[in-house]
């Protein structure tokens, strides 16, 4: 008897209530997608590079229409890369190569990490600012936070105390984070931000411009104590701006848009804020995520990778003294991620996506 070998799915696909209803009525098409969120998560983005390439390089261009790309931290960098060229595959490849090749000495200062991050953005996007701002269909939205109280300072003592206070307040209720930070969305003003009125935290919007594009991207990834805050983003209220993932780690936002919110993600769950990572009871709001289609690596896929996980920031410590070993592991994970993209394209092309969808 011939034994048929079947490979476990590389993707886990989850859908919010309304998204699932839509998929039961009709197969997913590129024209159904008007909003794509991108989460914070550092090097984890490299682990879904192949999925991004398939979505932005092959699938979405089949229906050229206005779409909002809204990201915090590395999510905003991914989407800036996508919107910076008519060849998003090449720019996503460059993003992965630049990130993988970063090396940091033990005890590196926040100022040095910031300096290297500025060089990173300039190499990835320098000279491409006007293309991003004038992209024919992508509208970039960059999520940042404006610091309040002790979070305004970069000195380790005051900033550390401010973070401890914020973590304690968040344990009681997420809404208390409004005492420590304010949400900012630096957005392409050609199209409305894709969310209903934000009432969970103090929030403001700023029009994206040539002057504030790179500062906003830098701020959006400026992790406290790891990087310096960015002072006074042009056009925004005065203040020190930091990583958008502090408030909006996985972008648990009240999306308001036609169609489906396609969310290529590192994990199959939504964690609202950075401080919620260790709080298993703190998960995304189902009413906000009704239109979301979440596409992420499956557990079986993750188990097949080097170190049995996506690349992450802890790898800089795990591979301390062996940068080449880390780079090899990350390069393998990046190359393997083409499986994610291939599987997504096959599912949408064959109409079998619904067979694999689970409720979100």
Protein backbone atom coordinates (compact mmCIF):
# COMPACT_ATOMS: atom_id res chain seq x y z
CA UNK A 1 0.00 0.00 0.00
CA UNK A 2 1.31 3.46 -0.92
CA UNK A 3 1.53 5.85 2.02
CA UNK A 4 0.55 9.41 1.12
CA UNK A 5 2.64 11.94 2.99
CA UNK A 6 0.84 15.19 3.79
CA UNK A 7 2.58 18.25 5.15
CA UNK A 8 1.03 20.08 8.07
CA UNK A 9 -0.33 23.54 7.16
CA UNK A 10 2.24 26.32 7.48
CA UNK A 11 -0.47 28.87 8.26
CA UNK A 12 -3.02 29.39 10.99
CA UNK A 13 -5.92 31.52 9.79
CA UNK A 14 -8.47 33.11 12.11
CA UNK A 15 -11.36 35.39 11.29
CA UNK A 16 -13.54 37.79 13.25
CA UNK A 17 -17.31 37.29 13.18
CA UNK A 18 -18.17 39.53 10.23
CA UNK A 19 -15.08 38.49 8.27
CA UNK A 20 -16.08 34.84 8.66
CA UNK A 21 -19.61 35.60 7.46
CA UNK A 22 -18.22 37.34 4.37
CA UNK A 23 -15.92 34.42 3.57
CA UNK A 24 -18.85 32.02 3.78
CA UNK A 25 -20.67 34.13 1.20
CA UNK A 26 -17.77 34.60 -1.22
CA UNK A 27 -14.10 33.71 -1.64
CA UNK A 28 -11.52 36.28 -0.61
CA UNK A 29 -10.33 38.56 -3.41
CA UNK A 30 -7.75 41.37 -3.38
CA UNK A 31 -10.49 43.97 -3.94
CA UNK A 32 -12.03 42.96 -0.58
CA UNK A 33 -9.03 44.32 1.33
CA UNK A 34 -8.74 48.03 2.17
CA UNK A 35 -6.76 47.95 5.44
CA UNK A 36 -3.64 46.00 6.48
CA UNK A 37 -2.34 46.32 10.08
CA UNK A 38 1.27 45.62 11.05
CA UNK A 39 2.17 44.75 14.65
CA UNK A 40 5.18 45.64 16.76
CA UNK A 41 7.56 42.74 17.30
CA UNK A 42 11.08 43.56 16.11
CA UNK A 43 12.84 40.71 14.27
CA UNK A 44 9.66 38.60 14.25
CA UNK A 45 8.82 40.54 11.08
CA UNK A 46 11.68 38.77 9.32
CA UNK A 47 9.98 35.46 10.04
CA UNK A 48 6.93 36.39 7.93
CA UNK A 49 8.87 38.13 5.16
CA UNK A 50 7.78 35.53 2.60
CA UNK A 51 4.13 36.07 3.53
CA UNK A 52 4.53 39.83 3.10
CA UNK A 53 6.19 39.34 -0.28
CA UNK A 54 3.34 37.16 -1.53
CA UNK A 55 0.64 39.54 -0.28
CA UNK A 56 2.22 42.81 -1.39
CA UNK A 57 4.25 41.56 -4.32
CA UNK A 58 1.80 39.16 -5.98
CA UNK A 59 -1.73 39.23 -4.60
CA UNK A 60 -2.82 42.78 -3.72
CA UNK A 61 -1.47 44.29 -6.98
CA UNK A 62 -4.14 42.28 -8.80
CA UNK A 63 -6.61 44.95 -7.59
CA UNK A 64 -4.98 48.36 -7.58
CA UNK A 65 -7.00 50.51 -5.17
CA UNK A 66 -6.47 52.78 -2.18
CA UNK A 67 -5.41 50.81 0.90
CA UNK A 68 -4.36 51.95 4.36
CA UNK A 69 -1.24 50.38 5.84
CA UNK A 70 -1.27 51.05 9.59
CA UNK A 71 1.67 49.88 11.69
CA UNK A 72 3.47 50.36 14.95
CA UNK A 73 7.21 49.81 15.41
CA UNK A 74 8.54 47.22 12.92
CA UNK A 75 5.06 47.09 11.40
CA UNK A 76 5.45 50.69 10.25
CA UNK A 77 8.93 49.92 8.89
CA UNK A 78 7.61 46.94 6.92
CA UNK A 79 4.89 49.05 5.40
CA UNK A 80 7.18 52.00 4.66
CA UNK A 81 9.38 49.52 2.76
CA UNK A 82 6.35 48.22 0.85
CA UNK A 83 5.21 51.74 -0.08
CA UNK A 84 8.70 52.97 -1.01
CA UNK A 85 8.97 51.24 -4.38
CA UNK A 86 7.05 49.65 -7.23
CA UNK A 87 8.97 46.50 -6.29
CA UNK A 88 7.89 45.73 -2.71
CA UNK A 89 9.54 42.30 -2.84
CA UNK A 90 12.96 43.89 -3.33
CA UNK A 91 12.43 46.39 -0.50
CA UNK A 92 11.18 43.72 1.90
CA UNK A 93 14.26 41.67 1.06
CA UNK A 94 16.45 44.68 1.77
CA UNK A 95 14.70 45.29 5.09
CA UNK A 96 15.38 41.70 6.16
CA UNK A 97 19.03 41.88 5.08
CA UNK A 98 19.65 45.17 6.89
CA UNK A 99 18.01 43.93 10.09
CA UNK A 100 19.83 40.59 10.04
CA UNK A 101 23.23 42.22 9.55
CA UNK A 102 22.87 44.49 12.61
CA UNK A 103 25.39 43.77 15.36
CA UNK A 104 25.51 45.30 18.82
CA UNK A 105 28.23 45.13 21.45
CA UNK A 106 27.24 43.93 24.92
CA UNK A 107 25.97 46.87 26.97
CA UNK A 108 25.42 49.05 23.90
CA UNK A 109 23.94 52.44 24.78
CA UNK A 110 20.48 53.61 23.73
CA UNK A 111 22.14 56.48 21.88
CA UNK A 112 24.20 54.04 19.80
CA UNK A 113 21.19 51.86 18.97
CA UNK A 114 19.36 55.02 17.91
CA UNK A 115 22.28 56.13 15.75
CA UNK A 116 22.36 52.77 13.98
CA UNK A 117 18.59 52.82 13.52
CA UNK A 118 18.79 56.22 11.82
CA UNK A 119 21.39 54.82 9.42
CA UNK A 120 19.16 51.76 8.86
CA UNK A 121 16.17 53.91 7.86
CA UNK A 122 18.27 56.16 5.68
CA UNK A 123 19.70 53.19 3.80
CA UNK A 124 16.30 51.54 3.41
CA UNK A 125 14.22 54.61 2.58
CA UNK A 126 16.57 57.52 1.87
CA UNK A 127 15.61 59.19 -1.40
CA UNK A 128 12.31 57.30 -1.48
CA UNK A 129 10.31 59.69 0.71
CA UNK A 130 8.40 61.29 -2.16
CA UNK A 131 7.47 57.88 -3.56
CA UNK A 132 5.96 56.87 -0.21
CA UNK A 133 4.04 60.13 0.11
CA UNK A 134 2.75 59.90 -3.45
CA UNK A 135 2.22 56.16 -3.74
CA UNK A 136 -0.67 55.55 -6.15
CA UNK A 137 -2.64 53.32 -3.79
CA UNK A 138 -0.90 52.70 -0.45
CA UNK A 139 -1.58 55.18 2.37
CA UNK A 140 0.92 54.83 5.21
CA UNK A 141 -0.15 55.34 8.86
CA UNK A 142 2.55 55.30 11.56
CA UNK A 143 1.53 54.74 15.18
CA UNK A 144 3.62 56.42 17.90
CA UNK A 145 3.16 57.39 21.55
CA UNK A 146 3.80 60.79 23.09
CA UNK A 147 5.38 60.37 26.51
CA UNK A 148 3.97 61.87 29.69
CA UNK A 149 5.43 62.26 33.16
CA UNK A 150 8.68 60.40 33.81
CA UNK A 151 8.48 58.68 30.42
CA UNK A 152 9.59 61.98 28.89
CA UNK A 153 13.14 61.43 30.19
CA UNK A 154 15.88 59.24 28.73
CA UNK A 155 17.90 58.95 31.95
CA UNK A 156 17.70 55.31 33.05
CA UNK A 157 16.66 56.19 36.61
CA UNK A 158 13.66 58.38 35.85
CA UNK A 159 12.62 56.45 32.75
CA UNK A 160 12.91 53.13 34.57
CA UNK A 161 10.77 54.45 37.44
CA UNK A 162 8.21 55.75 34.97
CA UNK A 163 8.03 52.35 33.24
CA UNK A 164 7.59 50.55 36.56
CA UNK A 165 4.72 52.88 37.43
CA UNK A 166 3.12 52.33 34.02
CA UNK A 167 3.44 48.54 34.32
CA UNK A 168 1.81 48.61 37.77
CA UNK A 169 -1.02 50.84 36.57
CA UNK A 170 -1.62 48.61 33.56
CA UNK A 171 -1.96 45.58 35.84
CA UNK A 172 -4.98 47.29 37.42
CA UNK A 173 -6.51 48.49 34.16
CA UNK A 174 -5.20 49.24 30.70
CA UNK A 175 -7.04 52.57 30.68
CA UNK A 176 -4.63 53.89 33.34
CA UNK A 177 -1.88 54.02 30.70
CA UNK A 178 -3.41 57.29 29.56
CA UNK A 179 -1.63 58.94 32.50
CA UNK A 180 1.71 57.97 30.98
CA UNK A 181 1.28 58.27 27.23
CA UNK A 182 -0.83 59.60 24.40
CA UNK A 183 -1.43 57.84 21.09
CA UNK A 184 -0.34 59.58 17.90
CA UNK A 185 -1.10 58.51 14.33
CA UNK A 186 1.05 60.12 11.66
CA UNK A 187 -1.00 59.40 8.57
CA UNK A 188 -1.28 59.95 4.86
CA UNK A 189 -3.93 62.68 4.73
CA UNK A 190 -5.19 61.58 1.30
CA UNK A 191 -7.36 59.04 3.10
CA UNK A 192 -9.03 59.02 6.51
CA UNK A 193 -7.41 56.89 9.19
CA UNK A 194 -9.27 53.54 9.14
CA UNK A 195 -10.59 53.65 12.71
CA UNK A 196 -13.65 55.09 14.41
CA UNK A 197 -13.28 57.80 17.06
CA UNK A 198 -10.59 56.74 19.54
CA UNK A 199 -11.82 57.15 23.11
CA UNK A 200 -9.71 54.60 24.99
CA UNK A 201 -6.68 56.93 25.32
CA UNK A 202 -5.86 60.55 24.56
CA UNK A 203 -5.05 60.48 20.84
CA UNK A 204 -4.08 62.87 18.08
CA UNK A 205 -3.49 62.67 14.35
CA UNK A 206 -0.75 64.35 12.32
CA UNK A 207 -0.47 64.62 8.55
CA UNK A 208 2.44 62.64 7.14
CA UNK A 209 5.02 64.83 5.39
CA UNK A 210 8.52 64.67 3.97
CA UNK A 211 9.80 66.34 7.15
CA UNK A 212 8.21 63.96 9.65
CA UNK A 213 8.27 60.62 7.78
CA UNK A 214 11.63 59.33 9.02
CA UNK A 215 11.33 60.88 12.53
CA UNK A 216 7.90 59.24 12.94
CA UNK A 217 9.23 55.86 11.79
CA UNK A 218 12.17 56.16 14.16
CA UNK A 219 9.89 57.11 17.05
CA UNK A 220 7.49 54.28 16.29
CA UNK A 221 10.25 51.74 16.98
CA UNK A 222 11.98 53.56 19.84
CA UNK A 223 11.70 51.03 22.69
CA UNK A 224 12.28 52.73 26.06
CA UNK A 225 15.74 52.01 27.56
CA UNK A 226 16.78 50.37 24.27
CA UNK A 227 16.58 53.52 22.12
CA UNK A 228 16.36 57.22 22.84
CA UNK A 229 13.04 58.97 22.50
CA UNK A 230 12.44 61.22 19.49
CA UNK A 231 11.82 64.82 20.48
CA UNK A 232 9.29 67.02 18.67
CA UNK A 233 8.18 65.19 15.52
CA UNK A 234 7.59 67.94 12.91
CA UNK A 235 3.92 68.91 12.79
CA UNK A 236 3.05 67.00 15.97
CA UNK A 237 2.46 68.36 19.49
CA UNK A 238 5.76 69.04 21.28
CA UNK A 239 7.08 66.17 23.33
CA UNK A 240 9.14 62.98 23.40
CA UNK A 241 7.81 60.21 21.18
CA UNK A 242 8.39 56.48 21.62
CA UNK A 243 7.46 53.02 20.34
CA UNK A 244 3.86 52.84 19.14
CA UNK A 245 3.69 49.28 20.43
CA UNK A 246 3.64 50.52 24.03
CA UNK A 247 -0.06 51.26 23.60
CA UNK A 248 -0.84 49.43 20.36
CA UNK A 249 1.34 46.33 20.35
CA UNK A 250 -0.91 44.30 18.05
CA UNK A 251 -3.16 47.16 16.95
CA UNK A 252 -6.36 46.19 18.76
CA UNK A 253 -8.19 49.15 17.21
CA UNK A 254 -11.84 49.89 16.28
CA UNK A 255 -11.39 49.39 12.54
CA UNK A 256 -13.82 51.23 10.28
CA UNK A 257 -13.59 50.30 6.60
CA UNK A 258 -15.34 48.47 3.79
CA UNK A 259 -14.51 44.80 3.41
CA UNK A 260 -11.96 42.73 5.29
CA UNK A 261 -8.97 43.83 7.37
CA UNK A 262 -6.18 41.51 6.23
CA UNK A 263 -3.69 41.05 9.04
CA UNK A 264 -0.42 39.18 8.31
CA UNK A 265 0.82 38.55 11.84
CA UNK A 266 3.52 36.76 13.82
CA UNK A 267 1.08 34.95 16.11
CA UNK A 268 -2.54 33.78 16.11
CA UNK A 269 -3.62 36.06 18.97
CA UNK A 270 -3.97 39.79 19.54
CA UNK A 271 -2.20 41.33 22.54
CA UNK A 272 -3.41 44.93 23.03
CA UNK A 273 -0.30 46.61 24.51
CA UNK A 274 3.38 45.93 25.14
CA UNK A 275 2.79 45.61 28.88
CA UNK A 276 0.09 42.98 28.27
CA UNK A 277 2.50 40.36 26.92
CA UNK A 278 2.73 38.66 30.32
CA UNK A 279 -1.00 38.99 31.08
CA UNK A 280 -2.72 36.00 29.47
CA UNK A 281 -6.18 37.38 30.30
CA UNK A 282 -5.53 40.59 28.33
CA UNK A 283 -6.55 39.87 24.73
CA UNK A 284 -8.00 41.75 21.79
CA UNK A 285 -11.58 43.02 21.82
CA UNK A 286 -13.76 40.79 19.60
CA UNK A 287 -16.04 43.71 18.72
CA UNK A 288 -13.07 45.67 17.36
CA UNK A 289 -11.77 42.68 15.41
CA UNK A 290 -15.01 41.61 13.69
CA UNK A 291 -13.66 42.31 10.21
CA UNK A 292 -10.13 40.99 10.78
CA UNK A 293 -8.66 38.03 8.90
CA UNK A 294 -5.55 37.05 10.85
CA UNK A 295 -2.93 35.07 8.93
CA UNK A 296 0.01 33.73 10.96
CA UNK A 297 2.55 30.88 11.10
CA UNK A 298 1.17 27.61 12.47
CA UNK A 299 2.65 25.83 15.49
CA UNK A 300 3.87 23.02 13.25
CA UNK A 301 5.61 25.54 11.02
CA UNK A 302 7.27 27.26 13.98
CA UNK A 303 8.53 23.91 15.27
CA UNK A 304 10.37 23.39 11.97
CA UNK A 305 12.42 26.61 12.28
CA UNK A 306 15.86 27.12 13.83
CA UNK A 307 15.33 27.40 17.61
CA UNK A 308 11.70 26.35 16.94
CA UNK A 309 10.49 29.97 16.77
CA UNK A 310 10.58 33.15 14.74
CA UNK A 311 13.61 35.43 15.12
CA UNK A 312 13.26 37.79 18.09
CA UNK A 313 15.24 40.42 19.99
CA UNK A 314 16.33 37.91 22.63
CA UNK A 315 18.47 36.26 19.95
CA UNK A 316 20.98 39.09 20.29
CA UNK A 317 21.60 37.78 23.82
CA UNK A 318 21.21 34.07 23.03
CA UNK A 319 23.81 34.32 20.29
CA UNK A 320 26.06 36.78 22.12
CA UNK A 321 29.57 36.31 20.76
CA UNK A 322 28.21 34.36 17.79
CA UNK A 323 26.69 36.97 15.50
CA UNK A 324 27.33 34.76 12.50
CA UNK A 325 25.34 31.94 14.12
CA UNK A 326 22.40 34.29 14.70
CA UNK A 327 22.57 35.56 11.16
CA UNK A 328 22.53 32.01 9.75
CA UNK A 329 19.52 31.09 11.92
CA UNK A 330 17.64 34.22 10.84
CA UNK A 331 18.49 33.71 7.17
CA UNK A 332 17.09 30.18 7.36
CA UNK A 333 13.89 31.48 8.95
CA UNK A 334 13.57 34.18 6.28
CA UNK A 335 14.10 31.70 3.45
CA UNK A 336 11.64 29.23 4.96
CA UNK A 337 8.98 31.96 5.21
CA UNK A 338 8.42 31.67 1.46
CA UNK A 339 6.33 28.62 2.43
CA UNK A 340 3.92 30.95 4.22
CA UNK A 341 3.48 33.08 1.15
CA UNK A 342 3.14 30.13 -1.20
CA UNK A 343 0.47 28.55 0.99
CA UNK A 344 -1.50 31.79 1.23
CA UNK A 345 -1.45 32.26 -2.55
CA UNK A 346 -2.54 28.66 -3.08
CA UNK A 347 -5.44 28.96 -0.61
CA UNK A 348 -6.84 32.13 -2.19
CA UNK A 349 -6.30 30.87 -5.74
CA UNK A 350 -8.10 27.56 -5.12
CA UNK A 351 -10.85 29.00 -2.94
CA UNK A 352 -9.84 26.68 -0.09
CA UNK A 353 -9.10 29.47 2.38
CA UNK A 354 -12.40 28.99 4.19
CA UNK A 355 -11.54 25.33 4.83
CA UNK A 356 -8.67 26.44 7.04
CA UNK A 357 -10.30 29.39 8.84
CA UNK A 358 -10.97 29.28 12.58
CA UNK A 359 -12.89 31.84 14.64
CA UNK A 360 -10.77 34.67 16.06
